[in-house]
Amino acid sequence: MMKTCLFTGGFSKYPLEKAFKMAAKYHYDAIEIAGFRPHAFPLDLLNGGAAKIVMLSQQYQLPIVSYAPENTGSPYSLVYEDPQLNQESLEYFKRALDAAKMINSKYCMFASNHPGYGRKESDVRKLFIENIKVLANYAEEIEQTIILEPVTPYEGTILVTSDDLLWAVSEVNSPMVKGMLDLACPLIAREPVVEYFNKLGKDIVHIHFIDATSDSEDHLIPGDGEMDFVGIVKTLREVGYDGYLSLELFSRYESEPEYATAKGITIYKSLLDEGD
């Protein structure tokens, strides 16, 4: 049975507890933590901040499904060409895994930002896999699952399609490295949602269940973009997906996150109830 989840990034201009309150008020099943300052930066969590998030999770009875640390190249990236920057990034990502473990998050989510121009794709891909293997080995030591998130072509170049995700998960070949799906990616890459499941099956363990338009990476409430969500939910049922559907919203709703949270859960429930 698919379950609902609220991503805290939409509440970046409020204290973190506001996101927990809204998720509980509107009866989301779980929460996904955006690991940015001031809410949940990995190093801040390791310096005492994790306890507050664990407390909020218990207080509002919302399990933490995923922890998404900052990893878009400012200042850390999985594809820095400079060896010193790359090493500093790896140490940061290990601490992000520690932080995910400390807040009892089921998953820790990593993506690959744009590597910059003037580089060979083969070199970038090699570096990315080398780095994820290092992190996978550490994840195995501490028993923390990593999920790899494709991004849209507006955001990156090497992890943007189902084939890219299959390549990465297969190359790393670790029980602690799985894949996830952000619905903006297949729309913008012009491939069917079902391709992710045809290629990776049960290794797709999490979904950012959002709408989008083909000319923008902006994440929208289902119904505000171009997607056929009746068809998408039908596909998810047919492939047997039983994980979380997380509402991850960007800037369009930042001044009214409660409105977006309320509207989002109403649409989620109507779509999920329709097939029951």
Coordinates of C-alpha atoms in Angstrom, one line a residue, residues 28-224:
Y28 CA 0.6 12.6 6.1
D29 CA 2.1 9.2 6.9
A30 CA 5.7 10.3 7.2
I31 CA 8.2 13.1 6.7
E32 CA 11.3 13.7 4.5
I33 CA 14.0 16.0 5.9
A34 CA 15.7 18.6 3.7
G35 CA 19.3 18.7 5.1
F36 CA 19.9 22.4 4.6
R37 CA 20.6 25.2 7.0
P38 CA 19.0 26.3 9.3
H39 CA 16.9 23.1 9.6
A40 CA 19.1 20.0 9.3
F41 CA 22.6 20.5 7.9
P42 CA 24.6 17.3 8.5
L43 CA 27.3 18.9 10.6
D44 CA 24.7 20.7 12.7
L45 CA 22.9 17.5 13.4
L46 CA 26.1 15.8 14.5
N47 CA 26.8 18.7 16.9
G48 CA 23.5 18.1 18.8
G49 CA 20.8 19.0 16.3
A50 CA 19.8 15.4 15.7
A51 CA 18.2 15.0 19.1
K52 CA 15.6 17.8 18.3
I53 CA 14.6 16.1 15.0
V54 CA 14.2 12.7 16.7
M55 CA 12.1 14.4 19.3
L56 CA 9.9 16.0 16.7
S57 CA 9.5 12.7 14.9
Q58 CA 8.4 11.0 18.1
Q59 CA 6.2 13.9 19.2
Y60 CA 4.3 14.1 16.0
Q61 CA 4.4 10.4 15.3
L62 CA 6.0 10.9 11.9
P63 CA 8.7 8.4 10.8
I64 CA 11.6 10.0 8.8
V65 CA 11.7 8.2 5.5
S66 CA 14.5 10.1 3.8
Y67 CA 17.2 12.6 4.6
A68 CA 18.3 14.8 1.7
P69 CA 21.6 16.6 2.5
E70 CA 22.8 19.5 0.3
N71 CA 24.7 18.0 -2.6
T72 CA 24.2 20.3 -5.6
G73 CA 27.8 21.5 -5.8
S74 CA 27.6 24.4 -3.4
P75 CA 29.9 23.7 -1.7
Y76 CA 29.9 19.9 -2.0
S77 CA 29.6 17.7 -5.0
L78 CA 30.0 14.1 -6.1
V79 CA 31.7 15.1 -9.3
Y80 CA 34.3 17.7 -8.4
E81 CA 37.4 17.5 -10.7
D82 CA 39.8 19.0 -8.1
P83 CA 41.1 16.2 -5.8
Q84 CA 41.0 18.3 -2.7
L85 CA 37.4 19.4 -3.3
N86 CA 36.4 15.9 -4.1
Q87 CA 38.0 14.5 -0.8
E88 CA 36.3 17.2 1.3
S89 CA 33.0 16.4 -0.4
L90 CA 33.4 12.7 0.4
E91 CA 34.0 13.4 4.1
Y92 CA 30.9 15.6 4.1
F93 CA 28.8 12.9 2.5
K94 CA 30.0 10.4 5.1
R95 CA 28.9 12.8 7.8
A96 CA 25.6 13.1 6.0
L97 CA 25.2 9.3 6.3
D98 CA 26.0 9.5 10.0
A99 CA 23.4 12.3 10.4
A100 CA 20.8 10.2 8.6
K101 CA 21.6 7.3 10.9
M102 CA 21.3 9.6 14.0
I103 CA 17.8 10.8 13.1
N104 CA 16.6 7.3 12.2
S105 CA 16.0 8.1 8.6
K106 CA 15.4 5.0 6.4
Y107 CA 17.2 6.5 3.5
C108 CA 19.9 9.1 2.7
M109 CA 19.5 10.6 -0.7
F110 CA 22.3 11.6 -3.0
A111 CA 22.1 13.2 -6.5
S112 CA 24.7 14.4 -9.0
N113 CA 24.7 18.1 -10.0
H114 CA 25.9 19.5 -13.3
P115 CA 29.7 18.7 -13.5
G116 CA 30.6 21.8 -15.4
Y117 CA 31.5 22.3 -19.0
G118 CA 34.8 21.3 -20.7
R119 CA 34.9 17.8 -19.2
K120 CA 34.6 14.4 -20.8
E121 CA 31.4 12.6 -19.8
S122 CA 33.4 9.3 -19.4
D123 CA 35.7 11.0 -16.8
V124 CA 32.7 12.4 -14.9
R125 CA 30.9 9.0 -14.8
K126 CA 34.1 7.2 -13.6
L127 CA 34.5 9.7 -10.8
F128 CA 30.9 9.5 -9.8
I129 CA 30.9 5.7 -9.5
E130 CA 34.2 5.8 -7.6
N131 CA 32.8 8.2 -5.1
I132 CA 29.5 6.3 -4.7
K133 CA 31.5 3.1 -4.1
V134 CA 33.4 4.8 -1.3
L135 CA 30.2 6.0 0.3
A136 CA 28.5 2.6 -0.3
N137 CA 31.3 0.9 1.7
Y138 CA 30.8 3.4 4.5
A139 CA 27.0 2.9 4.4
E140 CA 27.5 -0.8 4.7
E141 CA 29.7 -0.3 7.8
I142 CA 27.0 1.8 9.5
E143 CA 24.0 0.1 7.9
Q144 CA 22.5 3.1 6.3
T145 CA 20.8 2.8 3.0
I146 CA 21.6 5.3 0.2
I147 CA 19.1 6.2 -2.5
L148 CA 20.3 7.8 -5.8
E149 CA 18.1 10.4 -7.2
P150 CA 18.1 11.3 -11.0
V151 CA 17.7 15.0 -11.7
T152 CA 16.3 16.8 -14.8
P153 CA 18.6 17.8 -17.7
Y154 CA 18.2 21.3 -16.4
E155 CA 20.1 20.3 -13.3
G156 CA 22.6 17.6 -14.3
T157 CA 24.0 15.5 -17.1
I158 CA 25.0 12.0 -15.9
L159 CA 22.1 10.8 -13.8
V160 CA 19.0 12.0 -15.6
T161 CA 17.2 8.9 -17.1
S162 CA 16.2 5.4 -16.0
D163 CA 19.2 4.0 -18.0
D164 CA 21.5 6.3 -16.1
L165 CA 20.1 5.1 -12.7
L166 CA 20.3 1.5 -13.7
W167 CA 23.9 2.0 -14.7
A168 CA 24.8 3.6 -11.4
V169 CA 23.0 1.1 -9.2
S170 CA 24.5 -1.8 -11.2
E171 CA 28.0 -0.4 -11.2
V172 CA 28.1 0.2 -7.5
N173 CA 26.5 -3.1 -6.8
S174 CA 25.9 -2.7 -3.1
P175 CA 22.9 -3.9 -1.0
M176 CA 22.9 -0.4 0.6
V177 CA 22.5 1.5 -2.7
K178 CA 19.0 1.8 -4.2
G179 CA 17.2 4.1 -6.6
M180 CA 14.4 6.5 -6.4
L181 CA 12.2 8.3 -8.9
D182 CA 11.4 12.0 -9.2
L183 CA 8.4 12.3 -11.6
A184 CA 9.8 15.5 -13.2
C185 CA 12.7 13.4 -14.7
P186 CA 10.8 11.0 -17.0
L187 CA 8.5 13.9 -18.1
I188 CA 11.4 16.1 -19.1
A189 CA 13.5 13.2 -20.5
R190 CA 10.4 12.1 -22.4
E191 CA 10.4 8.5 -21.2
P192 CA 7.5 6.5 -19.6
V193 CA 7.4 6.3 -15.8
V194 CA 7.2 2.5 -16.0
E195 CA 10.7 2.3 -17.5
Y196 CA 12.2 2.9 -14.1
F197 CA 10.4 -0.2 -12.7
N198 CA 11.0 -2.3 -15.8
K199 CA 14.7 -1.7 -15.4
L200 CA 15.2 -1.5 -11.7
G201 CA 12.2 -3.3 -10.2
K202 CA 12.1 -3.3 -6.4
D203 CA 15.3 -1.2 -6.3
I204 CA 13.0 1.8 -6.8
V205 CA 12.2 2.4 -3.2
H206 CA 11.0 6.1 -3.0
I207 CA 9.2 8.6 -5.2
H208 CA 9.0 12.4 -5.3
F209 CA 5.4 12.4 -6.4
I210 CA 5.1 15.9 -8.0
D211 CA 3.8 17.5 -11.1
A212 CA 5.9 19.5 -13.6
T213 CA 6.0 21.0 -17.1
S214 CA 8.3 19.9 -19.8
D215 CA 10.0 23.3 -20.0
S216 CA 10.9 23.7 -16.3
E217 CA 12.4 21.8 -13.3
D218 CA 9.9 23.5 -11.0
H219 CA 8.0 20.9 -8.8
L220 CA 4.3 21.4 -8.7
I221 CA 1.3 20.0 -6.8
P222 CA -0.2 17.2 -8.9
G223 CA -2.7 18.8 -11.2
D224 CA -0.8 22.1 -11.6

